[in-house]
Short mmCIF file of N, CA and C in Angstrom, two decimals:
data_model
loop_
_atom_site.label_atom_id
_atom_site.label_comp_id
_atom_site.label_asym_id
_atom_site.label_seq_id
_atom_site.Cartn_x
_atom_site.Cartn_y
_atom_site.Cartn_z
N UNK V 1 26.41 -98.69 22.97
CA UNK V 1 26.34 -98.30 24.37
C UNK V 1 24.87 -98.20 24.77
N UNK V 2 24.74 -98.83 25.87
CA UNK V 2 23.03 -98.83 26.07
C UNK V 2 22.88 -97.25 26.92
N UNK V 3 21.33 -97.15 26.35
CA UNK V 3 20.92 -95.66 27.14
C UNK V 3 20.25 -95.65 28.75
N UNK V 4 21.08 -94.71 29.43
CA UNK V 4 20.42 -94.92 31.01
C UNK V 4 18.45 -94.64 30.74
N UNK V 5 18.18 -95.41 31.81
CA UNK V 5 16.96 -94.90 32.21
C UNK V 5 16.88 -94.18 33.31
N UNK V 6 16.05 -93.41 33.78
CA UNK V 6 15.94 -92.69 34.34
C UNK V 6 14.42 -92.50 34.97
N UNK V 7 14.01 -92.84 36.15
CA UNK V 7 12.85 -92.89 36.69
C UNK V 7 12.15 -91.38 37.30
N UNK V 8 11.02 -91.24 37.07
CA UNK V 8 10.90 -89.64 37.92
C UNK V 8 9.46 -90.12 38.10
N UNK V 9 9.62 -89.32 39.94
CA UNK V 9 7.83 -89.41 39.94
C UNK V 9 7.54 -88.10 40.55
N UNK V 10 6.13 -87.86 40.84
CA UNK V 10 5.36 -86.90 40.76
C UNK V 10 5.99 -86.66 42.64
N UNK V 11 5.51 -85.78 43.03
CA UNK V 11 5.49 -84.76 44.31
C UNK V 11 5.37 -85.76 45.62
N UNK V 12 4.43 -86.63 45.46
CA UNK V 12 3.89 -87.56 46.46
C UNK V 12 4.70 -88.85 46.74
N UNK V 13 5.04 -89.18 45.15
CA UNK V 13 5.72 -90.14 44.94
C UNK V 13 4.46 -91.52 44.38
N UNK V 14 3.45 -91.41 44.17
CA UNK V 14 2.82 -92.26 43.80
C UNK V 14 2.50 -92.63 42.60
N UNK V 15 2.96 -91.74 41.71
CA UNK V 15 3.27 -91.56 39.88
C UNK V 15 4.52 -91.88 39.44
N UNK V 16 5.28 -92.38 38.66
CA UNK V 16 5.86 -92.90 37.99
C UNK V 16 6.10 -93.13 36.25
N UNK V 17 7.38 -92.22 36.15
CA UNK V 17 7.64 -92.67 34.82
C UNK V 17 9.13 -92.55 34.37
N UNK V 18 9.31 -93.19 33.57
CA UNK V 18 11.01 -93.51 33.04
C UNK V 18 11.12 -93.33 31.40
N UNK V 19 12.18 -92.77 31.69
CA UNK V 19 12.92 -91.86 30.26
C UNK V 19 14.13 -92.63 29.85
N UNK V 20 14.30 -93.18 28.89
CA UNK V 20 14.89 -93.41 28.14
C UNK V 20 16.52 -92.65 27.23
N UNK V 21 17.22 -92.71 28.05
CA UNK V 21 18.68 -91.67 27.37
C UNK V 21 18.21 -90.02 28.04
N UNK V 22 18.74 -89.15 27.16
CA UNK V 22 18.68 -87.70 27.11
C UNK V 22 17.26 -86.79 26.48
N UNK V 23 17.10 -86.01 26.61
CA UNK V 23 16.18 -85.48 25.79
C UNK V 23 16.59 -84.78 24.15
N UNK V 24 16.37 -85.62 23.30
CA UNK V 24 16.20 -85.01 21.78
C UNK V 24 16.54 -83.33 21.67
N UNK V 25 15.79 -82.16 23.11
CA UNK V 25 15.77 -80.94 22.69
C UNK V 25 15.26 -80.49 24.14
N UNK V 26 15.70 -79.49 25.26
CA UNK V 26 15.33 -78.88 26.16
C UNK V 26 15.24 -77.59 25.68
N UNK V 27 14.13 -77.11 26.13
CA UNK V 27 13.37 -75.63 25.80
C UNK V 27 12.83 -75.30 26.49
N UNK V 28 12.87 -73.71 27.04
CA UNK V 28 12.03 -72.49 27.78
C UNK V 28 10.83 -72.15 26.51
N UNK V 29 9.78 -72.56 26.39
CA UNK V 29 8.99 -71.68 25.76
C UNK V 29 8.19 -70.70 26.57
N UNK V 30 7.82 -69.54 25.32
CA UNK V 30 7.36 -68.45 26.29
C UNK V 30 6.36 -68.57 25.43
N UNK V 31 5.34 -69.32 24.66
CA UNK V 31 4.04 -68.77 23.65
C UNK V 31 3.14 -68.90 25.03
N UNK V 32 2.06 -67.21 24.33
CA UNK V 32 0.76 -67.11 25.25
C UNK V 32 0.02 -68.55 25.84
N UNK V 33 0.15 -69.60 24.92
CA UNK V 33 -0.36 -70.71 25.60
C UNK V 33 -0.03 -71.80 26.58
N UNK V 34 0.80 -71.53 26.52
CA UNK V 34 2.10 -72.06 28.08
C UNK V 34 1.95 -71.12 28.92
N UNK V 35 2.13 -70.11 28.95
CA UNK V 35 1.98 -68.88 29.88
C UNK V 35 0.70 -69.10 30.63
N UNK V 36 -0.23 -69.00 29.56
CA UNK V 36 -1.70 -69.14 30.39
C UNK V 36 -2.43 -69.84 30.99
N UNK V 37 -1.67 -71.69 30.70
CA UNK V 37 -1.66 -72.79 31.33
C UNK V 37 -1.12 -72.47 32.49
N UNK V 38 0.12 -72.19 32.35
CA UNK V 38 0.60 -72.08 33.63
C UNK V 38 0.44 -71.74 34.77
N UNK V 39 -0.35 -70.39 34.41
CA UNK V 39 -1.14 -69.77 35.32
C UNK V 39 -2.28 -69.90 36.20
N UNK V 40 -2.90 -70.59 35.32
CA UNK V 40 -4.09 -71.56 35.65
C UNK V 40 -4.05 -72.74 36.70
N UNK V 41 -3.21 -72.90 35.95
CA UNK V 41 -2.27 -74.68 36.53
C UNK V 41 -1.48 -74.59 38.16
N UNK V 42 -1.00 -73.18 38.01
CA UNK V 42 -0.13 -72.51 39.43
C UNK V 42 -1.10 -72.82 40.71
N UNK V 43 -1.91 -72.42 40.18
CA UNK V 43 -3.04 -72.26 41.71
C UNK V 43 -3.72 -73.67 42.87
N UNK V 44 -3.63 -74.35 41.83
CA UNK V 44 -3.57 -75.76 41.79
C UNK V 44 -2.91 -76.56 43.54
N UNK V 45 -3.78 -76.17 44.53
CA UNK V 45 -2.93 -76.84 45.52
C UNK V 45 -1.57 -78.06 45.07
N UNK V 46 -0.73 -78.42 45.59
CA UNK V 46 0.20 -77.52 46.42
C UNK V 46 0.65 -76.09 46.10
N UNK V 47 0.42 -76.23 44.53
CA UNK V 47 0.76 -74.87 43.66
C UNK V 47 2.49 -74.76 43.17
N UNK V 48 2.87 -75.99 42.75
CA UNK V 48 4.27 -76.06 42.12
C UNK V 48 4.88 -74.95 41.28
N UNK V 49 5.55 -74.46 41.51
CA UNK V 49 6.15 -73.18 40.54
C UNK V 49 6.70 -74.12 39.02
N UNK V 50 5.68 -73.85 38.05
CA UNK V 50 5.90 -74.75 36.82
C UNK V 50 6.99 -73.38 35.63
N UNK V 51 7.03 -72.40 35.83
CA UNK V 51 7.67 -71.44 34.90
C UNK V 51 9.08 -71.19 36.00
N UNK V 52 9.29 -70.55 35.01
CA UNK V 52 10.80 -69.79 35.72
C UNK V 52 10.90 -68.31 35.80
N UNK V 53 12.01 -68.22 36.46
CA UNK V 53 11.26 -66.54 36.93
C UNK V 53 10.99 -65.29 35.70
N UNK V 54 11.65 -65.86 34.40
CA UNK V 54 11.56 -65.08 32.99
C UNK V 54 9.95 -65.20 32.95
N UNK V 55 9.39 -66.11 33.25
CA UNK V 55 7.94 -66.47 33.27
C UNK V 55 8.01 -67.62 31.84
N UNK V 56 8.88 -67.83 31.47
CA UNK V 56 9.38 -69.48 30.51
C UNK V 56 8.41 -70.84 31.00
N UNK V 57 8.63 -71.16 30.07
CA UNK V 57 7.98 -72.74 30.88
C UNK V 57 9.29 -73.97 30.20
N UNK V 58 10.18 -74.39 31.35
CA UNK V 58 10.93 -75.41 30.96
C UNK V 58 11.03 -76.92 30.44
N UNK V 59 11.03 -77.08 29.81
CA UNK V 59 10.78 -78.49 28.70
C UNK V 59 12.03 -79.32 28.81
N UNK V 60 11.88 -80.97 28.60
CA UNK V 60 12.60 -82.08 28.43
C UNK V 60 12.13 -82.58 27.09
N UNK V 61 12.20 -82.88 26.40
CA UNK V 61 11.79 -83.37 24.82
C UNK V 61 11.62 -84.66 24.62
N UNK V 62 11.12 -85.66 24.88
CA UNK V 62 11.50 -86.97 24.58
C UNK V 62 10.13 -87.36 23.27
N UNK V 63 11.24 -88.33 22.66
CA UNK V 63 10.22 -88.91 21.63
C UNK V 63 9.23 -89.80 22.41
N UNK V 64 8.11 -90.12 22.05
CA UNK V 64 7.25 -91.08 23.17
C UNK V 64 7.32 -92.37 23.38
N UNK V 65 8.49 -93.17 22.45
CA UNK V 65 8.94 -94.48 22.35
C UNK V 65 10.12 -94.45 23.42
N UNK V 66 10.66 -93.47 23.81
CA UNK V 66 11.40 -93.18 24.91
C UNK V 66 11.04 -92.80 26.43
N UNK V 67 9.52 -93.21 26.55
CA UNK V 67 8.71 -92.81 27.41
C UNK V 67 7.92 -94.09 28.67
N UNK V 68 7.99 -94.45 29.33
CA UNK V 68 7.29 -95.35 29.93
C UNK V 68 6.34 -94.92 31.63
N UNK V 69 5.64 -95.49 30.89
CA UNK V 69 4.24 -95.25 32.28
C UNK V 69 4.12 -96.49 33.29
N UNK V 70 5.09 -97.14 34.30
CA UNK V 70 5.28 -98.48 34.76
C UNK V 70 4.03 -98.49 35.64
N UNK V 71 3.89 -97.52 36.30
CA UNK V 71 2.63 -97.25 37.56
C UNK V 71 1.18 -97.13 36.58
N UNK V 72 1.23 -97.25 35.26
CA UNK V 72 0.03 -96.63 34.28
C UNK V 72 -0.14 -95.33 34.37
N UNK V 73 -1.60 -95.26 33.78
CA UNK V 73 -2.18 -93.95 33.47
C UNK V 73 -3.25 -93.37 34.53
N UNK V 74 -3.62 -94.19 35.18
CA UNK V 74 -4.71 -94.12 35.86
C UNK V 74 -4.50 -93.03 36.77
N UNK V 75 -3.48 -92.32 37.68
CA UNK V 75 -3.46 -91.27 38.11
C UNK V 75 -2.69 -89.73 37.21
N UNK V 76 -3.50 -89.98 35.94
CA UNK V 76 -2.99 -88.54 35.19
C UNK V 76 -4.57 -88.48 35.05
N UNK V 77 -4.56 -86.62 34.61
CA UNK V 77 -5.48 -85.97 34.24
C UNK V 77 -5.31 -85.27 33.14
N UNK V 78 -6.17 -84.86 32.82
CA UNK V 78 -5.61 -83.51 31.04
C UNK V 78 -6.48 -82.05 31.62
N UNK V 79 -5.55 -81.25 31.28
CA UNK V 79 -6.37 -80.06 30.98
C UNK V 79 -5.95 -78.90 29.75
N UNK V 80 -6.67 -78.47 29.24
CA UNK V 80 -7.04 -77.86 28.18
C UNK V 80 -7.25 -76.44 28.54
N UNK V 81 -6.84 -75.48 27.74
CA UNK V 81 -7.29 -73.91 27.67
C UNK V 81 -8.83 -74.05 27.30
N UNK V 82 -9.37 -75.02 26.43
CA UNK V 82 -10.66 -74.48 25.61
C UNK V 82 -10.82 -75.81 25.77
N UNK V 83 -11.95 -76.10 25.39
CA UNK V 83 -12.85 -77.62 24.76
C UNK V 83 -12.09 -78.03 23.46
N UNK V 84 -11.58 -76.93 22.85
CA UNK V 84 -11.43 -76.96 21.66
C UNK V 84 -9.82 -76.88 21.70
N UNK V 85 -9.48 -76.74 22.73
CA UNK V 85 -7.41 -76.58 22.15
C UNK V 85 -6.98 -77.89 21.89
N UNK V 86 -6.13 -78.00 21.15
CA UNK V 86 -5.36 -78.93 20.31
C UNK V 86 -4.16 -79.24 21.56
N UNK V 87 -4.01 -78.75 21.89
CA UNK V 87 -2.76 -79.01 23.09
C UNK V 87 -3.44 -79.49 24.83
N UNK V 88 -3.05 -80.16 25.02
CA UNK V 88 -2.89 -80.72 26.65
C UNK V 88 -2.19 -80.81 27.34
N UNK V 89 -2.34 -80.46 28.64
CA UNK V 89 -0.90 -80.58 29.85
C UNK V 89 -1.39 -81.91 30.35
N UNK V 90 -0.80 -82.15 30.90
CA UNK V 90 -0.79 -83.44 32.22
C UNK V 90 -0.55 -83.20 33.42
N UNK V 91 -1.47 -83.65 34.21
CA UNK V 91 -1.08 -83.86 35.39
C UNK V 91 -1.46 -85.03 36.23
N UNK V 92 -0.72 -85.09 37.15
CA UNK V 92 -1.02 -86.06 38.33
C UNK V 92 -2.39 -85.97 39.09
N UNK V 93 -3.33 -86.59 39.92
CA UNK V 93 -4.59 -86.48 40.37
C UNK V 93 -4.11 -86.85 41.70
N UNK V 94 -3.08 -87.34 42.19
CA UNK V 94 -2.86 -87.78 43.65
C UNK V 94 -1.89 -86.02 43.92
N UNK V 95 -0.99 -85.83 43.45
CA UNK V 95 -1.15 -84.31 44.26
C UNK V 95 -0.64 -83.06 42.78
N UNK V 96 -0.97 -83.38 41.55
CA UNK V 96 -1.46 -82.09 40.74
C UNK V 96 0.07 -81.57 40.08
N UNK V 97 1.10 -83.20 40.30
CA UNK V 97 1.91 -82.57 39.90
C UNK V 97 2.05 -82.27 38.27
N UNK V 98 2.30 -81.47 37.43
CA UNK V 98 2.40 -81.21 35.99
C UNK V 98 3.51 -82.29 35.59
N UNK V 99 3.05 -82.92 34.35
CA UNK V 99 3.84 -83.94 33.93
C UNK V 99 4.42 -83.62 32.68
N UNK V 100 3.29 -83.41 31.85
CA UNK V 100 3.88 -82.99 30.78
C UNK V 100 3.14 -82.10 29.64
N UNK V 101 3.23 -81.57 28.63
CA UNK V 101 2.37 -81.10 27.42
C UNK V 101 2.54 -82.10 26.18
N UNK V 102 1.41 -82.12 25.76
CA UNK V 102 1.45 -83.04 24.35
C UNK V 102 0.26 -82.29 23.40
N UNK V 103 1.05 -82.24 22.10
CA UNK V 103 0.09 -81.76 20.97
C UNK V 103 -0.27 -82.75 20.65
N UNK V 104 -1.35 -82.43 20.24
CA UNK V 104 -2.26 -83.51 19.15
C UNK V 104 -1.13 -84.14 18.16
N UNK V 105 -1.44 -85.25 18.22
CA UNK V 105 -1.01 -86.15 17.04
C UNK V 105 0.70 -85.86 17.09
N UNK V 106 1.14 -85.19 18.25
CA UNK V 106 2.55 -85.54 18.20
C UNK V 106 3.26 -86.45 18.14
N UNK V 107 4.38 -86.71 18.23
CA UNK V 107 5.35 -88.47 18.48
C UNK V 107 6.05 -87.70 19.50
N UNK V 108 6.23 -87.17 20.11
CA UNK V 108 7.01 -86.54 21.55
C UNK V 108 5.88 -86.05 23.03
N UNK V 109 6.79 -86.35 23.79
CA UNK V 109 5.94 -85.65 25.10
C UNK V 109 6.96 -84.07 25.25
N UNK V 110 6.13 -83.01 25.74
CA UNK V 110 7.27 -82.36 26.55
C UNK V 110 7.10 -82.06 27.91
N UNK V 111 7.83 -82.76 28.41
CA UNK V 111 8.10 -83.08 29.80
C UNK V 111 8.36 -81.63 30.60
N UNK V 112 7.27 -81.37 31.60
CA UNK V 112 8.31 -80.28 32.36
C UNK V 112 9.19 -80.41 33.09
N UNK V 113 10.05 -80.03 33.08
CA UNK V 113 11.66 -80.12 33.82
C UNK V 113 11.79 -79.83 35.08
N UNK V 114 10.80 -79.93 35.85
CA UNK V 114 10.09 -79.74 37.34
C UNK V 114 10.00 -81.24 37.98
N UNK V 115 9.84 -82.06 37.12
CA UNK V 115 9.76 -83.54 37.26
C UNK V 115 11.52 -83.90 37.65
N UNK V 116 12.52 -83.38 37.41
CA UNK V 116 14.04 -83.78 38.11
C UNK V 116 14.35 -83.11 38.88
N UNK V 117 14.56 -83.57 39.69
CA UNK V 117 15.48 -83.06 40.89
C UNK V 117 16.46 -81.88 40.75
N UNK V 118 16.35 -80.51 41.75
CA UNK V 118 16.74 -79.50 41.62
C UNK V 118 18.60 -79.58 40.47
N UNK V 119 19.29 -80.61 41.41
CA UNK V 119 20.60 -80.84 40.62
C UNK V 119 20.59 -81.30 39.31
N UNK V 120 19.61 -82.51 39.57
CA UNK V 120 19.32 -83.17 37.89
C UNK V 120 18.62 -82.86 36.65
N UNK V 121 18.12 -81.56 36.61
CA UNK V 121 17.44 -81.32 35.51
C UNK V 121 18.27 -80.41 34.52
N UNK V 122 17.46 -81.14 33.43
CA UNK V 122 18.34 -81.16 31.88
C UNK V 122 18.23 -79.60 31.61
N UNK V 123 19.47 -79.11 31.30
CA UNK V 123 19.37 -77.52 31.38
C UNK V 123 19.02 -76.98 29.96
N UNK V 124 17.65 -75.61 29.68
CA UNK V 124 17.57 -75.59 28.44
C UNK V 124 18.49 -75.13 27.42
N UNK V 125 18.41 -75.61 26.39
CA UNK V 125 19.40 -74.81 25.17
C UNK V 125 19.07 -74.08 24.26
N UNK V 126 17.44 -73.62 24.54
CA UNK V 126 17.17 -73.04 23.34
C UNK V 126 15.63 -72.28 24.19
N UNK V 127 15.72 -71.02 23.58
CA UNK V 127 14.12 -70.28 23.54
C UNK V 127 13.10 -70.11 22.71
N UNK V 128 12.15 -70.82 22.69
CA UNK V 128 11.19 -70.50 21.61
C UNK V 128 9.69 -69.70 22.12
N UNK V 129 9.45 -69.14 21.36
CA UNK V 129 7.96 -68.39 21.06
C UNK V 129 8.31 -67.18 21.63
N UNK V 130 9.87 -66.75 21.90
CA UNK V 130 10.09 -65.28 22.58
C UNK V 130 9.22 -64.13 22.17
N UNK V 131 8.43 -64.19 20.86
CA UNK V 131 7.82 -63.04 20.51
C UNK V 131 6.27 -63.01 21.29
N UNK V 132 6.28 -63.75 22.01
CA UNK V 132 4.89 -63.55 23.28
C UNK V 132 5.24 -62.94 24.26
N UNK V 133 6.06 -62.61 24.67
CA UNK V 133 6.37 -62.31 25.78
C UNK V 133 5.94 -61.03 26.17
N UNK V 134 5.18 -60.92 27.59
CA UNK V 134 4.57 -59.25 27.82
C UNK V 134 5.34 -58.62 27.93
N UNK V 135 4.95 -56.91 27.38
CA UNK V 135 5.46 -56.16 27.52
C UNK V 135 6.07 -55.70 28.86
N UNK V 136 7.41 -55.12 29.23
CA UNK V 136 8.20 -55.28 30.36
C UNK V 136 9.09 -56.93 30.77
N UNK V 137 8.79 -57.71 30.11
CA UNK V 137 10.07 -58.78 30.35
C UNK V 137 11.14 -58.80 29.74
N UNK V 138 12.15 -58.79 29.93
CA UNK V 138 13.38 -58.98 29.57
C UNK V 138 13.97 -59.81 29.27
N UNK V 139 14.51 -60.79 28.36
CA UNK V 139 15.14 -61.64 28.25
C UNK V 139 16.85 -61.62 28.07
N UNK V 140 17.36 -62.69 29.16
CA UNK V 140 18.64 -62.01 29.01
C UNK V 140 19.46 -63.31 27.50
N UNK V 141 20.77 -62.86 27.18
CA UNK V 141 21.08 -63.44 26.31
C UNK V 141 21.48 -65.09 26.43
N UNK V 142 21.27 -65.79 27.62
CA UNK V 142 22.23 -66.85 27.94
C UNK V 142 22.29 -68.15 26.99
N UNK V 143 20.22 -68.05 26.61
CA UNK V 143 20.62 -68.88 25.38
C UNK V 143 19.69 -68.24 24.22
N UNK V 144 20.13 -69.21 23.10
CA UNK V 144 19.77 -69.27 21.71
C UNK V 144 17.69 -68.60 21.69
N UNK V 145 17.42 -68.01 21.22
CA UNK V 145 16.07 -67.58 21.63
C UNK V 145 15.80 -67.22 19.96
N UNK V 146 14.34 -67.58 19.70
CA UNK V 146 13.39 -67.02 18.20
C UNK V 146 12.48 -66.38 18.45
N UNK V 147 11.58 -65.86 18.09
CA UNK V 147 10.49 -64.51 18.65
C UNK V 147 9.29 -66.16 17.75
N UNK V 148 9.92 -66.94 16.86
CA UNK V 148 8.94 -68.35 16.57
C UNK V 148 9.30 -69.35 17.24
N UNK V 149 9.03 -70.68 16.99
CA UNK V 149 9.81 -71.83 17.19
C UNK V 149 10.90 -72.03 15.91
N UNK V 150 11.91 -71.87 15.94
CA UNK V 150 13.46 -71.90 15.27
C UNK V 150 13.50 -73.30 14.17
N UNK V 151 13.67 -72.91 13.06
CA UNK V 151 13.88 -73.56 11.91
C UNK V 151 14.55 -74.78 12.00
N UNK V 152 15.95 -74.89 13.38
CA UNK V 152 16.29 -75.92 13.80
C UNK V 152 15.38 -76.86 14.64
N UNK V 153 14.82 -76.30 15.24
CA UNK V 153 13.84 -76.96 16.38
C UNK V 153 12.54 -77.81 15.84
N UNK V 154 12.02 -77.85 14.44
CA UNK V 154 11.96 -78.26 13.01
C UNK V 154 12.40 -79.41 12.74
N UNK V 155 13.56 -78.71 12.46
CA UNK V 155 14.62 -79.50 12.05
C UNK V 155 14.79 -81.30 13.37
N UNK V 156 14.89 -81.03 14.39
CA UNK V 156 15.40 -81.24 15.09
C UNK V 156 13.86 -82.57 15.49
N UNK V 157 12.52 -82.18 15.82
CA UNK V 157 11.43 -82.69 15.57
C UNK V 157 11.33 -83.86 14.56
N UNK V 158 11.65 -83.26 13.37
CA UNK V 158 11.72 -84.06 12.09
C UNK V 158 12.19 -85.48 12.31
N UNK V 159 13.61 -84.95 12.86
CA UNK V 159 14.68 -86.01 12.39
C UNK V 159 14.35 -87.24 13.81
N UNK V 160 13.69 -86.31 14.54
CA UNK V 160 12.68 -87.45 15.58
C UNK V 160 11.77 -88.26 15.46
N UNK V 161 11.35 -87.85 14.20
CA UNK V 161 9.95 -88.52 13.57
C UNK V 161 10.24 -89.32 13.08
N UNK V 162 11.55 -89.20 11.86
CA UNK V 162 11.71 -90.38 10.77
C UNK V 162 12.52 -91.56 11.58
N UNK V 163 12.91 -90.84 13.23
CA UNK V 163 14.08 -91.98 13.45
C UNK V 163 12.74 -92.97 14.58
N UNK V 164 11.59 -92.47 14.65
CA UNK V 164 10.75 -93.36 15.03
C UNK V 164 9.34 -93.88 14.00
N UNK V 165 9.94 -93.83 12.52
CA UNK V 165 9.49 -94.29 11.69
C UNK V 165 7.77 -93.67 10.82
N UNK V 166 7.89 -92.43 11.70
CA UNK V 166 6.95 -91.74 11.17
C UNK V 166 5.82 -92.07 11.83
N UNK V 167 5.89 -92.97 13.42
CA UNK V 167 4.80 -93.09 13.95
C UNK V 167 4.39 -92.00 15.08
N UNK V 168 3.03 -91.93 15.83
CA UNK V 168 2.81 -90.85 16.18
C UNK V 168 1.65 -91.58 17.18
N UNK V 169 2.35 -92.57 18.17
CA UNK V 169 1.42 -93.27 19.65
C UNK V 169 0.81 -92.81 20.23
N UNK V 170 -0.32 -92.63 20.38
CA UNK V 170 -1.37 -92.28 21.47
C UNK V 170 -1.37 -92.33 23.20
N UNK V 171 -1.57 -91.47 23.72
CA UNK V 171 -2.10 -91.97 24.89
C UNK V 171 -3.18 -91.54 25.94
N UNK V 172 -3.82 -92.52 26.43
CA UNK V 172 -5.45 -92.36 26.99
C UNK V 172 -5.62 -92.11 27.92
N UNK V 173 -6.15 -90.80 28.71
CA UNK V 173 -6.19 -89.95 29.68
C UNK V 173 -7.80 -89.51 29.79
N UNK V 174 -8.54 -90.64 30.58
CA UNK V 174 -9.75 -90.26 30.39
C UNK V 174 -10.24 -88.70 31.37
N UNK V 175 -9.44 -88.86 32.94
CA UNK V 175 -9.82 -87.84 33.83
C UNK V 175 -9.16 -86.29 33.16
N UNK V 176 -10.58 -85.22 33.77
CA UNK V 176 -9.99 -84.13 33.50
C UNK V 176 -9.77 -83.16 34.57
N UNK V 177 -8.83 -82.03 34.42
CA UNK V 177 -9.11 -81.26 35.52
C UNK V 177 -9.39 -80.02 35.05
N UNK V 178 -10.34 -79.25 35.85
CA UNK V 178 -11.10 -77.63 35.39
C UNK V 178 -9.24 -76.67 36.67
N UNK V 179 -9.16 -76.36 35.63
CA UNK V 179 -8.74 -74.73 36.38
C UNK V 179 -8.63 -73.69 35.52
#
């Protein structure tokens, strides 16, 4: 059975990219370093609400062979907590929409789930990095939640890796943005 694609673009509509099937793994993470992106990232004319009201940041999982840039790269940007963080968000440069996070040397993007349409976005199934979370938030029980990232979620990565042969594709984002 062939896998739908699925096109999504940024706020303006002048960005473009297509997904390949389902996502591998949808996740709310709550680690301090999503949080503090986010925050950063919020202020950001138009100022897209990228968390959820837990203060989560919602994820689509795709391996990056499941990923296509038809419009290119040329209107993304990167930004970084530090000079030095290992992790990057994405965004758009025509209007700042957040695209996605990528670790170093990953084989996956994680897509924020802000990119589908209020009806169409992939609902999460799992909580990770719950043990960041400031004091006074509450988390209610609806889904599966680890105070780490979950032994399955691991698990689940892994079996993403070997089924794209243990490769781990690059991609080149020369513009940056300060917030």
């Amino acid at each position: 059975m062939p896998k739908t694609t699925t096109t999504l673009s940024c706020a303006c509509g002048q960005f473009h990219l297509e997904v390949t099937g389902d996502p591998f793994i949808t996740a709310e993470c709550h680690c301090t370093s999503c949080r503090n992106a986010v925050q950063r990232l919020s202020v950001l004319p138009p100022a897209f609400p990228i968390a959820g009201d837990n203060g989560g940041v919602p994820y689509a999982l795709y391996r990056k062979d499941r990923v296509r840039f038809p419009d290119g790269t040329d209107k993304l940007a990167e930004f970084r907590l530090s000079d030095e963080a290992p992790t990057r968000r994405i965004l758009t440069t025509c209007c700042n929409t957040p695209v996605f996070t990528e670790f170093e040397a990953a084989h996956w993007f994680s897509l924020f789930a802000g990119l589908w349409p209020e009806g169409q976005r992939p609902a999460a199934r799992i909580r990770t990095q719950t043990g960041d979370i400031p004091d006074g938030v509450t988390l209610d029980d609806s889904l599966p939640a680890g105070t780490m990232t979950t032994a399955g979620f691991y698990a689940k990565l892994l079996g993403e890796w070997i089924a794209m042969g243990f490769k781990s594709p690059g991609i080149t984002i020369e513009e940056k943005i300060n917030a």
